[in-house]
Coordinates of C-alpha atoms and ligand atoms in Angstrom, one line a residue:
M1 CA 70.0 113.3 37.0
D2 CA 71.1 111.8 40.1
K3 CA 71.1 108.3 41.0
D4 CA 69.1 106.9 44.0
Y5 CA 72.3 104.9 44.9
D6 CA 75.8 104.2 44.1
L7 CA 75.3 100.8 44.8
I8 CA 72.2 98.4 44.6
V9 CA 72.4 94.6 45.5
I10 CA 69.5 92.2 45.1
G11 CA 69.7 89.6 47.9
A12 CA 71.0 89.5 51.2
G13 CA 72.6 86.1 51.6
P14 CA 76.3 85.9 52.6
A15 CA 77.2 87.0 49.0
G16 CA 74.9 90.2 48.8
Y17 CA 74.8 91.1 52.5
V18 CA 78.7 91.1 52.7
A19 CA 79.0 92.9 49.1
A20 CA 76.7 95.5 50.9
L21 CA 78.8 96.3 54.0
R22 CA 82.1 96.2 52.1
G23 CA 80.5 98.7 49.8
A24 CA 79.4 101.1 52.7
Q25 CA 83.0 100.7 54.1
L26 CA 84.2 102.0 50.8
G27 CA 81.7 105.1 51.0
F28 CA 79.1 104.1 48.9
K29 CA 75.3 104.7 49.1
V30 CA 73.9 101.3 49.3
G31 CA 70.5 99.6 48.9
C32 CA 69.9 96.2 49.6
I33 CA 66.8 94.3 48.4
D34 CA 65.9 91.0 50.0
N35 CA 62.6 89.2 49.8
W36 CA 63.3 86.5 52.4
L37 CA 60.3 86.1 54.9
D38 CA 60.9 84.3 58.2
P39 CA 58.4 81.5 59.5
D40 CA 56.3 84.5 61.0
G41 CA 56.4 86.4 57.9
K42 CA 58.9 88.8 58.9
P43 CA 61.6 90.1 56.4
S44 CA 65.0 88.6 57.8
L45 CA 68.4 89.2 56.4
G46 CA 71.0 86.6 55.9
G47 CA 69.5 84.4 53.0
T48 CA 69.5 80.9 52.9
C49 CA 72.7 80.4 54.9
L50 CA 71.4 82.3 58.0
N51 CA 67.9 81.4 57.9
A52 CA 67.8 77.8 56.4
G53 CA 71.1 76.6 55.7
C54 CA 74.6 76.7 57.3
I55 CA 73.6 78.1 60.6
P56 CA 70.4 76.5 61.4
S57 CA 72.1 73.0 60.4
K58 CA 75.1 73.4 62.5
A59 CA 72.9 74.4 65.4
L60 CA 70.9 70.9 65.2
L61 CA 74.1 68.9 64.5
D62 CA 75.7 70.6 67.8
T63 CA 72.7 69.4 69.7
S64 CA 72.1 66.2 67.9
H65 CA 76.2 65.2 68.5
H66 CA 75.9 66.2 72.1
F67 CA 72.9 63.9 72.6
S68 CA 74.4 61.2 70.6
A69 CA 78.0 61.6 72.2
L70 CA 76.3 61.3 75.7
R71 CA 74.3 58.1 74.6
T72 CA 77.1 56.5 73.2
E73 CA 80.5 57.8 73.6
Y74 CA 81.4 58.8 77.4
A75 CA 80.9 55.4 78.9
D76 CA 84.6 54.5 78.8
Q77 CA 85.2 57.9 80.3
G78 CA 83.0 57.0 83.3
I79 CA 80.3 59.1 82.3
L80 CA 77.2 57.3 82.5
V81 CA 73.6 58.8 81.7
D82 CA 70.1 57.5 82.9
G83 CA 67.2 58.6 81.3
L84 CA 68.3 60.3 78.4
R85 CA 65.9 62.0 76.1
I86 CA 65.5 64.7 73.5
D87 CA 63.0 67.4 73.8
V88 CA 62.7 68.5 69.9
D89 CA 60.8 71.7 70.7
T90 CA 63.4 73.0 73.0
M91 CA 66.0 72.2 70.4
L92 CA 64.3 73.6 67.7
A93 CA 63.5 76.8 69.8
R94 CA 67.5 77.1 70.5
K95 CA 68.2 76.9 66.8
R96 CA 65.5 79.6 66.0
S97 CA 67.1 82.1 68.6
V98 CA 70.6 81.1 67.1
V99 CA 69.2 82.3 63.7
T100 CA 67.4 85.3 65.0
A101 CA 70.6 86.7 67.1
L102 CA 72.4 86.6 63.7
T103 CA 70.2 87.7 61.3
Q104 CA 69.1 90.7 63.8
G105 CA 72.9 91.2 63.8
I106 CA 73.1 91.8 60.3
A107 CA 70.2 94.1 60.6
T108 CA 72.4 96.2 63.2
L109 CA 75.3 96.2 61.0
F110 CA 73.2 97.2 58.3
K111 CA 71.9 100.3 60.5
A112 CA 75.4 101.2 61.8
Q113 CA 76.5 101.3 58.1
D114 CA 73.5 103.3 56.8
I115 CA 72.4 100.7 54.3
D116 CA 68.8 100.9 53.2
W117 CA 67.4 97.5 53.8
L118 CA 64.7 97.3 51.1
K119 CA 62.3 94.7 52.0
G120 CA 60.5 93.3 48.9
H121 CA 61.2 91.7 45.5
G122 CA 63.9 93.0 43.2
Q123 CA 64.2 93.1 39.4
L124 CA 67.0 93.8 37.0
L125 CA 65.5 96.2 34.4
G126 CA 68.6 97.0 32.3
T127 CA 72.1 98.7 33.1
G128 CA 71.7 100.9 36.1
R129 CA 67.8 100.1 36.4
V130 CA 66.2 98.1 39.1
G131 CA 62.3 97.3 40.0
F132 CA 61.7 97.2 43.6
T133 CA 58.4 95.9 44.9
A134 CA 57.9 96.3 48.8
H135 CA 56.2 93.2 50.4
D136 CA 53.1 95.5 51.2
R137 CA 53.0 96.9 47.9
K138 CA 51.8 95.5 44.4
T139 CA 53.4 97.8 41.9
P140 CA 57.2 98.1 41.5
K141 CA 58.9 101.4 41.7
E142 CA 62.3 102.2 39.6
L143 CA 65.4 102.5 41.3
T144 CA 68.8 103.6 39.7
A145 CA 72.1 103.1 40.7
D146 CA 75.6 103.3 39.2
N147 CA 76.1 99.5 39.9
V148 CA 73.8 96.6 40.6
I149 CA 75.0 93.2 42.3
L150 CA 72.9 90.4 41.7
A151 CA 73.1 87.8 44.6
P152 CA 69.7 86.3 44.3
G153 CA 71.5 82.7 45.8
S154 CA 69.8 79.3 44.9
T155 CA 66.8 77.2 45.5
P156 CA 66.5 73.4 46.2
I157 CA 66.0 71.0 43.0
A158 CA 62.8 69.3 43.0
L159 CA 62.2 65.8 41.6
D160 CA 59.1 65.0 39.9
S161 CA 59.3 61.6 41.5
A162 CA 59.1 62.8 44.8
P163 CA 56.8 65.9 44.7
L164 CA 57.2 68.0 48.2
D165 CA 54.1 67.9 50.3
G166 CA 55.4 70.3 53.1
E167 CA 55.0 67.6 55.8
Y168 CA 56.0 64.2 54.8
V169 CA 58.2 64.7 51.6
V170 CA 60.2 67.8 52.2
D171 CA 63.4 69.4 51.2
S172 CA 66.1 70.8 53.4
T173 CA 64.2 73.8 54.8
G174 CA 61.5 71.0 55.9
A175 CA 64.0 68.9 57.4
L176 CA 65.3 71.6 59.6
E177 CA 61.6 71.9 61.1
F178 CA 60.8 68.0 61.8
T179 CA 58.6 68.6 65.1
D180 CA 59.5 65.0 66.2
V181 CA 62.1 62.2 65.5
P182 CA 60.6 60.2 62.6
K183 CA 61.3 56.4 63.3
R184 CA 62.0 55.7 59.6
L185 CA 63.7 58.5 57.5
A186 CA 65.1 58.4 53.8
V187 CA 67.3 61.1 52.2
I188 CA 67.2 61.4 48.3
G189 CA 70.7 62.2 47.6
A190 CA 73.9 61.3 49.7
G191 CA 75.6 64.6 49.2
V192 CA 76.5 67.3 51.8
I193 CA 73.0 68.2 52.9
G194 CA 72.2 64.2 53.0
L195 CA 74.9 63.4 55.3
E196 CA 74.6 66.4 57.6
L197 CA 70.6 66.3 57.9
G198 CA 70.8 62.5 57.6
S199 CA 73.2 62.7 60.6
V200 CA 71.4 65.1 62.8
W201 CA 68.2 62.7 62.8
N202 CA 70.0 59.6 62.8
R203 CA 71.9 60.9 66.2
L204 CA 68.3 61.5 67.5
G205 CA 67.1 57.9 66.9
S206 CA 65.8 57.8 63.2
E207 CA 66.5 54.9 61.3
V208 CA 67.9 56.9 58.4
T209 CA 68.7 55.5 54.8
L210 CA 70.3 57.7 52.1
L211 CA 69.2 56.9 48.5
E212 CA 72.2 57.9 46.1
A213 CA 71.8 57.8 42.3
Q214 CA 75.8 57.8 41.7
P215 CA 77.5 54.5 42.1
D216 CA 80.6 56.1 43.9
F217 CA 80.6 57.7 47.2
L218 CA 81.3 61.4 47.5
P219 CA 83.1 61.5 44.1
I220 CA 84.1 65.1 44.7
A221 CA 86.1 64.0 47.6
D222 CA 89.5 62.4 47.9
Q223 CA 88.5 58.6 47.3
A224 CA 90.6 57.1 50.0
L225 CA 89.2 59.1 52.7
A226 CA 85.6 58.9 51.2
R227 CA 85.9 55.0 51.9
T228 CA 86.9 55.6 55.5
A229 CA 84.1 58.1 55.8
L230 CA 81.8 55.8 54.1
K231 CA 82.6 52.9 56.7
T232 CA 82.4 55.4 59.7
Y233 CA 78.9 56.9 58.6
T234 CA 77.6 53.3 58.1
N235 CA 78.8 52.3 61.5
Q236 CA 77.1 55.2 62.9
G237 CA 74.0 53.8 61.7
L238 CA 73.6 55.5 58.2
Q239 CA 72.4 53.2 55.7
I240 CA 73.9 54.2 52.2
K241 CA 72.6 52.8 49.0
L242 CA 74.7 53.8 46.2
G243 CA 73.6 53.5 42.7
T244 CA 69.9 53.9 43.4
R245 CA 67.3 55.2 41.0
I246 CA 64.1 56.6 42.6
K247 CA 60.7 55.8 40.9
S248 CA 58.5 57.3 43.4
A249 CA 58.1 58.6 47.0
K250 CA 54.5 59.7 47.7
L251 CA 52.2 59.9 50.6
S252 CA 50.3 57.0 51.0
G253 CA 48.3 56.7 54.5
K254 CA 50.4 58.1 57.3
S255 CA 53.9 57.3 55.4
V256 CA 55.5 57.6 52.3
R257 CA 55.7 54.8 50.0
T258 CA 59.1 54.8 48.1
V259 CA 60.0 52.8 45.3
F260 CA 63.7 52.7 43.9
E261 CA 65.5 50.4 41.9
D262 CA 69.1 49.3 42.7
A263 CA 71.5 46.5 41.5
S264 CA 69.4 44.2 43.2
G265 CA 66.2 45.1 41.3
E266 CA 63.1 47.4 42.1
Q267 CA 62.5 47.8 45.8
Q268 CA 59.5 49.0 47.5
E269 CA 59.8 50.8 51.4
R270 CA 57.8 52.8 53.6
Y271 CA 59.3 55.9 55.5
D272 CA 57.6 58.3 57.7
R273 CA 59.4 61.2 56.4
V274 CA 61.6 61.7 53.1
I275 CA 64.1 64.4 52.6
V276 CA 64.9 65.4 48.8
A277 CA 68.4 66.8 48.8
V278 CA 69.7 66.2 45.3
G279 CA 71.5 69.6 44.7
R280 CA 70.4 73.3 44.1
R281 CA 69.8 75.6 41.0
P282 CA 70.4 79.4 40.9
N283 CA 67.4 81.1 41.8
T284 CA 66.8 83.5 38.7
T285 CA 63.2 83.3 38.5
G286 CA 61.7 86.9 38.3
L287 CA 65.0 88.2 38.9
F288 CA 65.4 90.3 35.6
T289 CA 63.3 91.3 32.7
N290 CA 63.6 90.2 29.1
E291 CA 64.1 93.4 27.9
S292 CA 67.4 93.6 30.3
D293 CA 69.0 91.1 28.0
L294 CA 70.8 89.6 31.0
L295 CA 72.8 86.4 29.8
L296 CA 72.5 83.1 31.6
D297 CA 74.8 80.1 31.0
E298 CA 74.2 76.7 29.8
R299 CA 73.4 75.6 33.3
G300 CA 71.0 78.5 34.2
C301 CA 73.6 80.3 36.1
I302 CA 74.0 83.9 35.6
H303 CA 76.9 84.0 33.2
V304 CA 80.0 86.0 34.5
D305 CA 83.9 86.5 33.9
D306 CA 86.5 85.7 36.4
F307 CA 85.5 89.2 37.9
C308 CA 81.9 88.3 38.4
R309 CA 81.2 90.8 35.4
T310 CA 77.7 89.8 33.7
N311 CA 77.4 90.7 29.9
L312 CA 76.0 94.0 31.1
P313 CA 77.8 96.9 31.9
G314 CA 77.7 97.9 35.5
V315 CA 75.7 94.7 36.3
W316 CA 77.8 92.1 38.4
A317 CA 76.7 88.8 39.8
I318 CA 78.0 86.6 42.7
G319 CA 77.2 83.7 45.0
D320 CA 75.2 80.5 44.4
A321 CA 73.6 82.1 41.1
V322 CA 77.1 81.9 39.1
R323 CA 79.3 79.1 38.5
G324 CA 81.6 77.5 41.3
P325 CA 80.7 76.0 44.3
M326 CA 77.7 76.8 46.2
L327 CA 79.2 77.7 49.5
A328 CA 78.8 80.9 51.7
H329 CA 82.3 81.8 51.8
K330 CA 82.9 81.5 48.3
G331 CA 80.0 84.2 47.7
E332 CA 81.3 86.4 50.4
E333 CA 84.8 86.7 48.8
E334 CA 83.1 87.4 45.4
G335 CA 81.2 90.2 46.9
V336 CA 84.1 91.7 48.7
M337 CA 86.1 91.4 45.1
V338 CA 83.2 93.1 43.2
V339 CA 82.8 95.9 45.4
E340 CA 86.3 96.8 45.5
R341 CA 86.9 96.6 42.0
I342 CA 84.0 98.9 41.6
A343 CA 85.9 101.4 43.8
G344 CA 88.9 101.0 41.5
Q345 CA 91.0 98.2 43.5
N346 CA 92.5 95.3 41.6
S347 CA 90.8 92.6 43.7
A348 CA 90.5 88.9 42.6
T349 CA 89.2 85.8 44.3
E350 CA 91.3 82.4 44.7
P351 CA 88.8 80.0 43.3
D352 CA 91.6 77.0 43.8
L353 CA 91.8 78.0 47.6
I354 CA 88.3 77.5 48.6
P355 CA 87.7 74.9 51.3
S356 CA 84.8 72.6 51.6
V357 CA 83.6 71.2 54.8
I358 CA 81.1 68.4 55.5
Y359 CA 79.9 69.0 59.1
T360 CA 79.6 65.5 60.1
T361 CA 81.5 63.8 63.1
P362 CA 84.0 63.5 61.9
E363 CA 84.3 66.2 59.8
F364 CA 85.2 66.0 56.4
A365 CA 87.3 68.8 54.5
W366 CA 89.6 69.6 51.9
V367 CA 91.1 72.3 49.7
G368 CA 92.6 72.0 46.4
P369 CA 92.4 68.7 44.0
T370 CA 92.2 65.1 44.9
E371 CA 95.0 62.6 44.1
Q372 CA 92.8 61.4 41.2
K373 CA 92.6 64.8 39.7
L374 CA 96.1 65.3 40.0
K375 CA 96.9 62.1 38.1
Q376 CA 94.3 62.9 35.4
A377 CA 95.9 66.3 34.9
G378 CA 99.5 64.6 34.8
I379 CA 100.9 67.0 37.7
P380 CA 103.4 65.1 39.5
Y381 CA 102.9 65.0 43.5
R382 CA 104.4 63.4 46.8
S383 CA 101.6 62.6 49.5
G384 CA 102.0 63.0 53.1
R385 CA 99.5 60.9 55.4
F386 CA 98.9 60.9 59.3
P387 CA 96.4 59.0 61.0
F388 CA 94.5 60.7 64.1
A389 CA 95.2 57.4 65.9
A390 CA 99.0 58.3 66.5
N391 CA 98.0 61.9 67.6
G392 CA 98.0 62.1 71.3
R393 CA 95.2 64.9 71.6
A394 CA 93.0 62.9 69.2
R395 CA 93.8 59.9 71.7
A396 CA 93.0 61.7 74.7
Q397 CA 89.8 63.1 73.3
G398 CA 88.9 59.6 71.9
D399 CA 88.8 60.9 68.5
V400 CA 91.0 58.4 66.6
E401 CA 89.2 58.0 63.1
G402 CA 90.5 59.5 60.0
E403 CA 93.6 61.1 58.8
V404 CA 95.5 64.2 57.4
K405 CA 96.7 64.0 54.0
L406 CA 98.7 66.8 52.4
L407 CA 99.8 66.8 48.6
A408 CA 102.7 68.6 47.2
H409 CA 104.4 69.1 44.1
A410 CA 106.9 66.4 43.4
E411 CA 109.4 69.0 41.8
T412 CA 108.6 72.4 43.7
D413 CA 107.2 71.0 47.0
R414 CA 104.4 73.7 46.7
L415 CA 101.4 72.5 48.9
L416 CA 98.7 71.5 46.3
A417 CA 95.9 70.3 48.3
A418 CA 94.8 68.9 51.9
H419 CA 92.0 66.2 52.6
V420 CA 91.3 65.7 56.2
F421 CA 88.7 63.2 57.7
G422 CA 88.8 63.4 61.5
P423 CA 88.2 65.6 64.6
S424 CA 88.1 69.5 63.9
A425 CA 88.9 69.0 60.4
S426 CA 87.1 72.3 59.2
E427 CA 89.6 74.1 61.3
L428 CA 92.6 71.9 60.3
V429 CA 92.3 72.3 56.5
Q430 CA 92.2 76.2 57.2
Q431 CA 96.0 75.8 58.1
A432 CA 96.6 74.6 54.7
V433 CA 94.4 77.2 53.1
I434 CA 96.4 79.7 54.8
A435 CA 99.8 78.0 53.9
M436 CA 98.6 77.6 50.2
S437 CA 97.6 81.3 50.0
M438 CA 101.2 82.1 50.6
E439 CA 102.3 79.6 48.6
A440 CA 104.0 77.6 51.2
T441 CA 105.7 74.5 50.6
S442 CA 105.5 71.1 52.4
E443 CA 108.9 71.9 53.8
D444 CA 107.8 75.2 55.2
L445 CA 104.9 73.5 57.4
A446 CA 107.3 70.8 58.3
R447 CA 109.5 73.4 59.8
T448 CA 107.0 75.0 61.7
I449 CA 106.5 74.6 65.5
F450 CA 103.1 73.4 66.6
A451 CA 102.0 73.0 70.0
H452 CA 101.6 69.8 71.6
P453 CA 99.4 68.1 72.2
T454 CA 97.3 69.5 69.6
L455 CA 95.2 68.0 66.8
S456 CA 97.1 70.3 64.5
E457 CA 100.4 68.3 65.0
S458 CA 98.7 66.0 62.7
V459 CA 99.0 68.2 59.9
H460 CA 102.7 69.0 60.9
E461 CA 103.2 65.1 60.8
A462 CA 101.5 64.8 57.2
A463 CA 103.8 67.6 56.1
L464 CA 107.0 65.8 57.5
A465 CA 105.5 62.3 55.9
V466 CA 105.6 64.0 52.4
D467 CA 109.5 63.9 52.6
G468 CA 109.1 60.2 54.4
R469 CA 110.2 61.8 57.7
A470 CA 106.9 61.7 60.1
L471 CA 108.1 61.1 63.5
H472 CA 105.3 59.2 65.3
M473 CA 104.5 57.0 62.5
A474 CA 106.1 53.6 62.0
G475 CA 107.6 53.0 58.7
K476 CA 110.9 52.7 56.9
P477 CA 113.0 55.8 58.2
K478 CA 114.6 58.3 55.7
R479 CA 118.1 58.8 55.9
G480 CA 119.1 62.3 55.8
Ligands
FAD1 P1 71.3 82.9 49.7 O1 71.9 82.7 50.9 O2 70.4 82.0 48.9 O3 70.7 84.3 49.5 C1 69.9 85.1 48.5 C2 69.1 85.9 49.3 O4 68.4 86.7 48.0 C3 67.7 85.2 49.8 O5 67.5 86.0 50.7 C4 66.9 85.3 48.9 O6 65.4 85.6 49.1 C5 67.0 86.6 48.2 N1 66.6 87.1 46.8 C6 66.9 86.0 45.7 N2 66.0 86.6 44.6 C7 65.4 88.0 45.2 C8 65.0 89.0 44.4 N3 64.4 88.7 43.0 N4 64.4 89.9 45.1 C9 64.9 90.1 46.2 N5 65.5 89.1 47.2 C10 65.7 88.1 46.4 N6 77.3 76.9 52.7 C11 78.6 76.9 53.6 O7 79.4 77.2 53.4 N7 78.6 76.1 54.7 C12 77.7 75.1 55.2 O8 77.9 74.7 56.4 C13 76.6 75.2 54.3 N8 75.4 74.8 55.1 C14 74.2 74.7 54.3 C15 73.1 73.8 54.7 C16 72.0 73.9 54.2 C17 71.0 73.0 55.0 C18 71.9 74.4 52.8 C19 70.5 74.5 52.1 C20 73.1 75.4 52.4 C21 74.0 75.2 53.1 N9 75.1 76.1 52.5 C22 76.4 76.1 53.2 C23 75.2 76.5 51.5 C24 74.9 77.9 51.4 O9 73.7 78.5 52.5 C25 75.2 78.9 50.4 O10 76.1 78.7 49.5 C26 74.9 80.6 50.7 O11 73.8 80.6 51.2 C27 74.9 81.3 49.5 O12 74.7 82.7 49.4 P2 74.2 83.4 48.3 O13 74.3 84.9 49.3 O14 74.5 83.5 47.0 O15 72.5 83.3 48.6
NAD2 P1 75.0 67.9 46.4 O1 75.5 68.4 45.2 O2 76.1 68.1 47.6 O3 74.4 66.4 46.6 C1 73.1 65.9 46.0 C2 73.5 64.6 45.7 O4 72.1 63.9 45.3 C3 74.6 63.9 44.9 O5 75.3 63.1 45.3 C4 74.0 63.6 43.6 O6 74.5 62.7 43.1 C5 72.6 63.1 44.4 N1 71.5 62.9 43.2 C6 71.2 63.8 42.3 N2 70.1 63.4 41.5 C7 69.6 62.4 42.5 C8 68.4 61.7 42.3 N3 67.5 61.8 41.4 N4 68.3 60.3 43.1 C9 69.5 60.2 44.0 N5 70.4 61.0 44.1 C10 70.6 62.0 43.4 O7 73.8 68.7 47.0 P2 73.0 69.0 48.2 O8 73.6 68.1 49.4 O9 71.6 69.2 48.2 O10 73.6 70.4 48.6 C11 73.3 71.6 47.7 C12 74.4 72.9 47.9 O11 74.5 73.4 49.1 C13 75.7 72.0 47.8 O12 76.0 72.5 46.6 C14 76.4 72.3 49.0 O13 77.8 72.9 48.5 C15 75.8 73.1 49.7 N6 75.9 72.9 51.1 C16 76.9 73.2 51.8 C17 77.3 72.6 52.8 C18 78.5 72.7 53.8 O14 79.4 73.5 53.1 N7 78.6 72.0 54.7 C19 76.1 71.9 53.5 C20 74.7 71.8 52.8 C21 74.8 72.4 51.7

């Protein structure tokens, strides 16, 4: 019997919709099931990333950056603004229009590629079999396909001590929708979401406290740069309390009574709003039947091998729901790889070359291991550092905080990692990703011409610094 589809994808976030698009490019008949509904109850493609993650958060980061820069940064350039204020409704309306333009863009791409957008819930029944319940139906219909890709994404981790109430204690989705600027805001978790969304509301005028359980700040990042970042964020007004245990955060009257414990003992504070941002977990509830025999790993992720194959033949899983960092671009690459492998190509992903970015001002970005990790692994390396304070373009634009740090293998000189805290770090680190994916050495970068004056010259100088010959930095000259 003919199958309904060559390929069914469950989930239309960046992992799933990119898999669907690549599948259509390769000539497959594709159905993509997604159950996301926008605040008006309308189906919307793009998953967390476009609807409640990467895109809306960056829209608010952008607006709040302009606002804060006008308030605090431009007086020394002679730009003086009187009567500056933020219209939160307009800011939110712009954010929604950015989201709508992009989600509708994916719908247009689906149409152009003849991908069936199946609006509703999908459930894996077994190899090649999927139950689909449309939003307006109660009973599922069974669909068949040669291959099924599971891309259900992730959902915020909840805390029993800080139950969400949809208005005062919220997750990241709620924090993108505050209709006014909270006077006092706490964020539980000083990870990526805590820093990005904490920055948004801090720049707009909130007094923001981040309550972080771990004793170290951003342990996944380079610790020297993380110390600089901590100072910078603190100077910007983010109060970051490390080693804090939340005992409770509950609405009492019109504010949230929050009890937590840190090195100085138990403390109580009242906040107007609390954001819970303590990580995300794979979204596997209702995704498969017990009879399907799909295997999860010990962390609740869908178990996959290096090529995103699950334990079931013809069933693949990608994106936030499988091991690895929960990042949009990581899921997209997995989507492309899986579909190309289905088409018989020998594609693979490069887990060591996934860049991470925290979109604060300045940005914090990196690719590859930290110095700490290299030391632990006993890998010999040389490091080259260059501060933005010594870069002409950074000076001209008034963004002098931070540095570029490159790490190269001490024997082969192969580039191993780049860590950047500073202006346009997200774009600068990409230069290292490109170089590393082409197996470049630090000398390759050092011998490359960089336009002047650009921030990129800091990457060049850091590459020269690996060999002790940075030009625009004082230090003992290297002979030879
Ligand atoms: P998702 O985007 O979560 O999409 C999964 C889709 O599947 C959803 O639409 C979901 O409703 C649907 N679905 C789930 N189960 C079913 C089912 N059974 N049937 C039908 N449909 C189903 N990452 C970055 O790389 N850069 C950033 O700047 C960034 N910023 C972020 C900011 C915030 C506030 C948040 C919360 C996340 C951010 N992320 C960012 C992370 C990024 O959003 C995720 O890594 C990415 O969305 C994961 O993609 P995905 O396709 O795996 O899943
Ligand atoms: P995260 O893992 O980045 O940070 C969570 C923080 O909460 C950690 O520092 C953790 O130690 C802390 N924490 C955990 N339990 C706690 C508790 N009980 N009390 C206090 N602190 C606690 O997770 P997130 O910020 O929620 O983001 C979720 C995911 O979304 C991340 O994996 C991230 O990769 C992704 N994301 C990416 C971007 C980006 O790429 N710019 C932006 C936002 C989110």
